[in-house]
Amino acid sequence: MIEYHSPREIEQMRPAGSFVASVLTALEAAADVGVNLLELDALAHEMIRSAGAESCYIDYHPSFGAFPFGKVLCTSVNDAVLHGLPHDYRLRDGDLVSFDFAASLEGWVSDSALSVVVGTPDPRDLALIDVTQRALAAAIEVFRPGNRMGDISATIGAVAREAGLSVNLEFGGHGVGRTMHGDPHVANDGRPGRGLVLKPGLVLAIEPWFLQSTDKLRMDSDGWTLRSADGSRGAHSEHTIALTEDGPLVLTAR
């Protein structure tokens, strides 16, 4: 069921969005060559405790997960792009790492993601990250009253294709509110002018993610981490955005 939120409820969502943004900012600053993924998960966990927030991931067990996630942060490195399970791995020079983080604060959820390169960057990785960021920015721009869901999806897909990338439709954005994943689904490609009419009160997590040379995924042996089928690298950008009468309000802006 699609939920619509009052202006008062959207105001109540702001602290959760600011908190999620602050955790991602801290993770981006902490990520460096030699830092362990488990240390980064511990940083996010400590920030959750300090804020009196709740993790959306630690007990998360959807049908595609082998078991409850057990961590508070997704860390997807290099050819991993989604649902990366933190493990005993120290970041190496040139690693591309995507952080995806969602938490509940005062009963409201926000969800956001970013990708960074640690150490010496490969220009191809920076270009891939840039495509996800531009796709997200373009999608937010068309998230306006009277437009349709297909306009968001088509906008994301157009940015990807212009960059020579293909788009996977298995995983995408979603509604956000009291829970992390709600209706509607937000595909990363589609047809303009189709689908749900966008109305004030709708809150979405929009999340373009792309792989360098494929749109096919494979499941890692850890039962959670999704990797590119051909070993190429992936990047991911995401914000939680509320639609108001005046247009989109990015709750997780950093």
mmCIF file of C-alpha atoms in Angstrom:
data_model
loop_
_atom_site.group_PDB
_atom_site.id
_atom_site.type_symbol
_atom_site.label_atom_id
_atom_site.label_comp_id
_atom_site.label_asym_id
_atom_site.label_seq_id
_atom_site.Cartn_x
_atom_site.Cartn_y
_atom_site.Cartn_z
ATOM 1 C CA MET A 1 0.000 0.000 0.000
ATOM 2 C CA ILE A 2 1.297 3.433 -0.926
ATOM 3 C CA GLU A 3 1.360 5.857 1.995
ATOM 4 C CA TYR A 4 1.130 9.636 1.819
ATOM 5 C CA HIS A 5 2.395 11.814 4.642
ATOM 6 C CA SER A 6 1.155 15.147 5.946
ATOM 7 C CA PRO A 7 3.395 18.233 6.007
ATOM 8 C CA ARG A 8 3.657 17.762 9.790
ATOM 9 C CA GLU A 9 4.820 14.158 9.363
ATOM 10 C CA ILE A 10 7.387 15.197 6.765
ATOM 11 C CA GLU A 11 8.769 17.705 9.261
ATOM 12 C CA GLN A 12 8.991 14.872 11.810
ATOM 13 C CA MET A 13 11.082 12.886 9.299
ATOM 14 C CA ARG A 14 13.801 15.511 9.132
ATOM 15 C CA PRO A 15 15.819 14.291 12.182
ATOM 16 C CA ALA A 16 16.056 10.761 10.747
ATOM 17 C CA GLY A 17 17.232 12.125 7.415
ATOM 18 C CA SER A 18 19.830 14.350 9.044
ATOM 19 C CA PHE A 19 21.071 11.484 11.174
ATOM 20 C CA VAL A 20 21.482 9.112 8.225
ATOM 21 C CA ALA A 21 23.292 11.858 6.312
ATOM 22 C CA SER A 22 25.653 12.440 9.259
ATOM 23 C CA VAL A 23 26.557 8.744 9.444
ATOM 24 C CA LEU A 24 27.385 8.612 5.738
ATOM 25 C CA THR A 25 29.482 11.771 6.067
ATOM 26 C CA ALA A 26 31.412 10.149 8.929
ATOM 27 C CA LEU A 27 31.901 6.943 6.953
ATOM 28 C CA GLU A 28 33.177 8.840 3.922
ATOM 29 C CA ALA A 29 35.718 10.623 6.128
ATOM 30 C CA ALA A 30 36.783 7.399 7.873
ATOM 31 C CA ALA A 31 37.188 5.262 4.756
ATOM 32 C CA ASP A 32 40.862 4.989 3.904
ATOM 33 C CA VAL A 33 43.495 2.493 2.864
ATOM 34 C CA GLY A 34 43.958 -0.051 5.648
ATOM 35 C CA VAL A 35 40.613 0.557 7.351
ATOM 36 C CA ASN A 36 38.635 -2.638 8.031
ATOM 37 C CA LEU A 37 35.028 -2.917 6.884
ATOM 38 C CA LEU A 38 34.127 -4.168 10.352
ATOM 39 C CA GLU A 39 35.575 -0.973 11.835
ATOM 40 C CA LEU A 40 33.300 1.079 9.595
ATOM 41 C CA ASP A 41 30.282 -0.993 10.608
ATOM 42 C CA ALA A 42 31.263 -0.476 14.263
ATOM 43 C CA LEU A 43 31.445 3.294 13.672
ATOM 44 C CA ALA A 44 27.925 3.321 12.268
ATOM 45 C CA HIS A 45 26.726 1.106 15.129
ATOM 46 C CA GLU A 46 28.174 3.466 17.738
ATOM 47 C CA MET A 47 26.536 6.465 16.066
ATOM 48 C CA ILE A 48 23.197 4.627 16.152
ATOM 49 C CA ARG A 49 23.575 3.970 19.874
ATOM 50 C CA SER A 50 24.624 7.537 20.620
ATOM 51 C CA ALA A 51 21.652 8.992 18.760
ATOM 52 C CA GLY A 52 19.102 6.624 20.282
ATOM 53 C CA ALA A 53 18.272 5.382 16.776
ATOM 54 C CA GLU A 54 17.502 1.864 15.568
ATOM 55 C CA SER A 55 19.139 -0.095 12.770
ATOM 56 C CA CYS A 56 16.956 -1.120 9.834
ATOM 57 C CA TYR A 57 19.457 -3.763 8.742
ATOM 58 C CA ILE A 58 20.591 -5.843 11.692
ATOM 59 C CA ASP A 59 17.452 -8.036 11.845
ATOM 60 C CA TYR A 60 16.541 -7.602 8.177
ATOM 61 C CA HIS A 61 15.738 -10.950 6.527
ATOM 62 C CA PRO A 62 13.932 -10.644 3.174
ATOM 63 C CA SER A 63 13.368 -13.608 0.872
ATOM 64 C CA PHE A 64 16.591 -12.974 -1.054
ATOM 65 C CA GLY A 65 18.796 -12.933 2.072
ATOM 66 C CA ALA A 66 20.307 -16.177 3.320
ATOM 67 C CA PHE A 67 19.845 -15.164 6.977
ATOM 68 C CA PRO A 68 19.251 -11.997 9.051
ATOM 69 C CA PHE A 69 21.781 -9.404 7.885
ATOM 70 C CA GLY A 70 23.414 -9.025 11.300
ATOM 71 C CA LYS A 71 25.208 -5.727 10.600
ATOM 72 C CA VAL A 72 24.044 -2.104 10.525
ATOM 73 C CA LEU A 73 25.757 -1.041 7.289
ATOM 74 C CA CYS A 74 26.099 -2.310 3.721
ATOM 75 C CA THR A 75 29.696 -2.124 2.462
ATOM 76 C CA SER A 76 29.997 -3.096 -1.209
ATOM 77 C CA VAL A 77 33.574 -3.121 -2.528
ATOM 78 C CA ASN A 78 34.688 -3.037 -6.174
ATOM 79 C CA ASP A 79 32.599 -5.601 -8.127
ATOM 80 C CA ALA A 80 30.058 -5.672 -5.283
ATOM 81 C CA VAL A 81 27.317 -3.077 -5.656
ATOM 82 C CA LEU A 82 24.406 -3.926 -3.344
ATOM 83 C CA HIS A 83 23.843 -5.487 0.092
ATOM 84 C CA GLY A 84 27.554 -5.860 0.792
ATOM 85 C CA LEU A 85 27.911 -7.729 4.090
ATOM 86 C CA PRO A 86 30.713 -6.197 6.207
ATOM 87 C CA HIS A 87 33.491 -8.717 6.833
ATOM 88 C CA ASP A 88 37.139 -8.846 7.840
ATOM 89 C CA TYR A 89 38.594 -6.937 4.893
ATOM 90 C CA ARG A 90 40.977 -3.976 4.948
ATOM 91 C CA LEU A 91 40.450 -1.437 2.191
ATOM 92 C CA ARG A 92 43.225 -1.301 -0.384
ATOM 93 C CA ASP A 93 44.575 1.504 -2.516
ATOM 94 C CA GLY A 94 42.104 2.218 -5.323
ATOM 95 C CA ASP A 95 39.151 0.297 -3.860
ATOM 96 C CA LEU A 96 35.710 1.573 -4.813
ATOM 97 C CA VAL A 97 33.378 1.172 -1.834
ATOM 98 C CA SER A 98 29.652 1.886 -1.642
ATOM 99 C CA PHE A 99 28.011 2.564 1.715
ATOM 100 C CA ASP A 100 24.265 2.019 2.057
ATOM 101 C CA PHE A 101 22.731 2.943 5.414
ATOM 102 C CA ALA A 102 19.200 3.119 6.782
ATOM 103 C CA ALA A 103 18.035 3.831 10.311
ATOM 104 C CA SER A 104 14.922 4.712 12.248
ATOM 105 C CA LEU A 105 14.872 7.726 14.550
ATOM 106 C CA GLU A 106 11.806 8.862 16.478
ATOM 107 C CA GLY A 107 9.767 6.313 14.545
ATOM 108 C CA TRP A 108 10.717 7.492 11.042
ATOM 109 C CA VAL A 109 13.112 5.846 8.589
ATOM 110 C CA SER A 110 15.591 7.378 6.163
ATOM 111 C CA ASP A 111 17.775 5.515 3.671
ATOM 112 C CA SER A 112 20.768 6.792 1.730
ATOM 113 C CA ALA A 113 23.893 5.588 -0.081
ATOM 114 C CA LEU A 114 27.114 6.928 -1.542
ATOM 115 C CA SER A 115 30.201 5.564 -3.272
ATOM 116 C CA VAL A 116 33.817 6.652 -2.776
ATOM 117 C CA VAL A 117 37.279 5.599 -3.903
ATOM 118 C CA VAL A 118 39.986 5.222 -1.273
ATOM 119 C CA GLY A 119 43.603 6.015 -2.064
ATOM 120 C CA THR A 120 44.526 6.522 -5.719
ATOM 121 C CA PRO A 121 41.360 6.681 -7.849
ATOM 122 C CA ASP A 122 40.898 5.114 -11.262
ATOM 123 C CA PRO A 123 39.229 7.722 -13.514
ATOM 124 C CA ARG A 124 36.784 5.045 -14.697
ATOM 125 C CA ASP A 125 35.569 4.559 -11.129
ATOM 126 C CA LEU A 126 35.123 8.287 -10.594
ATOM 127 C CA ALA A 127 33.190 8.493 -13.868
ATOM 128 C CA LEU A 128 30.892 5.656 -12.779
ATOM 129 C CA ILE A 129 30.202 7.318 -9.432
ATOM 130 C CA ASP A 130 29.484 10.567 -11.274
ATOM 131 C CA VAL A 131 26.879 8.854 -13.467
ATOM 132 C CA THR A 132 25.001 7.583 -10.404
ATOM 133 C CA GLN A 133 25.096 11.050 -8.845
ATOM 134 C CA ARG A 134 23.890 12.764 -12.007
ATOM 135 C CA ALA A 135 21.118 10.195 -12.447
ATOM 136 C CA LEU A 136 19.997 10.783 -8.862
ATOM 137 C CA ALA A 137 20.032 14.564 -9.258
ATOM 138 C CA ALA A 138 18.064 14.343 -12.508
ATOM 139 C CA ALA A 139 15.518 11.993 -10.946
ATOM 140 C CA ILE A 140 15.009 14.326 -7.988
ATOM 141 C CA GLU A 141 14.395 17.199 -10.387
ATOM 142 C CA VAL A 142 11.446 15.382 -12.034
ATOM 143 C CA PHE A 143 10.022 14.200 -8.683
ATOM 144 C CA ARG A 144 7.318 16.854 -8.771
ATOM 145 C CA PRO A 145 3.533 16.950 -8.329
ATOM 146 C CA GLY A 146 1.708 15.929 -11.488
ATOM 147 C CA ASN A 147 4.565 13.986 -13.024
ATOM 148 C CA ARG A 148 4.489 10.189 -13.062
ATOM 149 C CA MET A 149 6.641 7.446 -11.624
ATOM 150 C CA GLY A 150 7.728 6.518 -15.121
ATOM 151 C CA ASP A 151 9.249 9.980 -15.500
ATOM 152 C CA ILE A 152 11.607 9.270 -12.584
ATOM 153 C CA SER A 153 12.567 5.851 -13.929
ATOM 154 C CA ALA A 154 12.995 7.043 -17.500
ATOM 155 C CA THR A 155 15.189 9.926 -16.376
ATOM 156 C CA ILE A 156 17.534 7.582 -14.491
ATOM 157 C CA GLY A 157 17.718 5.200 -17.429
ATOM 158 C CA ALA A 158 18.425 7.991 -19.901
ATOM 159 C CA VAL A 159 21.435 9.203 -17.889
ATOM 160 C CA ALA A 160 22.776 5.645 -17.726
ATOM 161 C CA ARG A 161 22.360 4.988 -21.447
ATOM 162 C CA GLU A 162 23.935 8.318 -22.361
ATOM 163 C CA ALA A 163 26.994 7.134 -20.434
ATOM 164 C CA GLY A 164 26.980 3.801 -22.287
ATOM 165 C CA LEU A 165 25.681 1.779 -19.331
ATOM 166 C CA SER A 166 22.938 -0.827 -19.162
ATOM 167 C CA VAL A 167 20.383 -0.912 -16.353
ATOM 168 C CA ASN A 168 19.347 -3.740 -14.034
ATOM 169 C CA LEU A 169 15.668 -3.682 -13.051
ATOM 170 C CA GLU A 170 15.771 -6.293 -10.266
ATOM 171 C CA PHE A 171 16.558 -3.787 -7.525
ATOM 172 C CA GLY A 172 15.669 -0.116 -7.297
ATOM 173 C CA GLY A 173 14.156 2.553 -5.112
ATOM 174 C CA HIS A 174 11.125 2.308 -2.867
ATOM 175 C CA GLY A 175 8.725 4.054 -0.576
ATOM 176 C CA VAL A 176 9.973 5.057 2.890
ATOM 177 C CA GLY A 177 8.092 5.964 6.052
ATOM 178 C CA ARG A 178 7.693 4.012 9.260
ATOM 179 C CA THR A 179 9.501 1.088 7.602
ATOM 180 C CA MET A 180 12.510 0.921 5.307
ATOM 181 C CA HIS A 181 10.955 -0.723 2.251
ATOM 182 C CA GLY A 182 7.441 0.167 1.181
ATOM 183 C CA ASP A 183 5.446 0.770 -1.958
ATOM 184 C CA PRO A 184 5.905 1.950 -4.614
ATOM 185 C CA HIS A 185 8.898 0.341 -6.311
ATOM 186 C CA VAL A 186 11.060 2.844 -8.199
ATOM 187 C CA ALA A 187 12.728 1.149 -11.162
ATOM 188 C CA ASN A 188 15.947 2.593 -12.543
ATOM 189 C CA ASP A 189 14.550 2.623 -16.069
ATOM 190 C CA GLY A 190 11.094 2.965 -17.542
ATOM 191 C CA ARG A 191 8.798 4.871 -19.866
ATOM 192 C CA PRO A 192 7.934 8.534 -19.294
ATOM 193 C CA GLY A 193 4.323 9.468 -18.741
ATOM 194 C CA ARG A 194 3.443 6.072 -17.294
ATOM 195 C CA GLY A 195 2.644 4.788 -13.832
ATOM 196 C CA LEU A 196 1.652 6.413 -10.559
ATOM 197 C CA VAL A 197 0.817 10.124 -10.587
ATOM 198 C CA LEU A 198 3.163 11.831 -8.123
ATOM 199 C CA LYS A 199 1.360 13.638 -5.309
ATOM 200 C CA PRO A 200 2.549 15.664 -2.315
ATOM 201 C CA GLY A 201 3.117 13.490 0.729
ATOM 202 C CA LEU A 202 4.885 10.707 -1.156
ATOM 203 C CA VAL A 203 8.308 9.854 0.304
ATOM 204 C CA LEU A 204 10.743 7.840 -1.808
ATOM 205 C CA ALA A 205 14.242 6.460 -1.586
ATOM 206 C CA ILE A 206 15.564 6.911 -5.128
ATOM 207 C CA GLU A 207 18.729 4.914 -5.762
ATOM 208 C CA PRO A 208 20.502 4.676 -9.115
ATOM 209 C CA TRP A 209 23.154 1.957 -9.130
ATOM 210 C CA PHE A 210 25.133 0.851 -12.156
ATOM 211 C CA LEU A 211 27.869 -1.558 -13.195
ATOM 212 C CA GLN A 212 30.668 -0.670 -15.607
ATOM 213 C CA SER A 213 30.040 -3.293 -18.289
ATOM 214 C CA THR A 214 26.986 -5.404 -17.453
ATOM 215 C CA ASP A 215 23.541 -5.308 -15.876
ATOM 216 C CA LYS A 216 23.743 -8.881 -14.570
ATOM 217 C CA LEU A 217 24.321 -9.794 -10.927
ATOM 218 C CA ARG A 218 25.554 -12.840 -9.055
ATOM 219 C CA MET A 219 25.147 -13.679 -5.380
ATOM 220 C CA ASP A 220 28.303 -13.930 -3.298
ATOM 221 C CA SER A 221 28.901 -17.042 -1.204
ATOM 222 C CA ASP A 222 28.107 -14.965 1.916
ATOM 223 C CA GLY A 223 24.439 -15.152 0.938
ATOM 224 C CA TRP A 224 23.953 -11.376 0.810
ATOM 225 C CA THR A 225 26.477 -9.441 -1.268
ATOM 226 C CA LEU A 226 25.457 -8.859 -4.894
ATOM 227 C CA ARG A 227 28.331 -8.639 -7.367
ATOM 228 C CA SER A 228 28.568 -7.953 -11.083
ATOM 229 C CA ALA A 229 28.413 -11.095 -13.190
ATOM 230 C CA ASP A 230 31.540 -10.129 -15.134
ATOM 231 C CA GLY A 231 33.714 -8.735 -12.333
ATOM 232 C CA SER A 232 33.292 -5.108 -13.367
ATOM 233 C CA ARG A 233 32.895 -2.473 -10.686
ATOM 234 C CA GLY A 234 29.686 -0.917 -9.418
ATOM 235 C CA ALA A 235 28.578 2.357 -7.824
ATOM 236 C CA HIS A 236 25.462 3.426 -5.950
ATOM 237 C CA SER A 237 23.889 6.758 -4.951
ATOM 238 C CA GLU A 238 20.684 7.188 -2.953
ATOM 239 C CA HIS A 239 18.649 9.817 -1.113
ATOM 240 C CA THR A 240 15.359 9.818 0.760
ATOM 241 C CA ILE A 241 13.155 12.558 -0.696
ATOM 242 C CA ALA A 242 9.746 13.855 0.368
ATOM 243 C CA LEU A 243 7.432 15.399 -2.201
ATOM 244 C CA THR A 244 5.875 18.665 -1.010
ATOM 245 C CA GLU A 245 3.553 21.147 -2.688
ATOM 246 C CA ASP A 246 6.687 23.121 -3.599
ATOM 247 C CA GLY A 247 8.589 20.166 -4.992
ATOM 248 C CA PRO A 248 11.148 17.643 -3.716
ATOM 249 C CA LEU A 249 12.697 17.934 -0.251
ATOM 250 C CA VAL A 250 15.902 15.870 0.120
ATOM 251 C CA LEU A 251 15.764 14.618 3.707
ATOM 252 C CA THR A 252 19.199 12.962 3.589
ATOM 253 C CA ALA A 253 21.072 15.871 1.995
ATOM 254 C CA ARG A 254 24.723 15.995 3.111
#
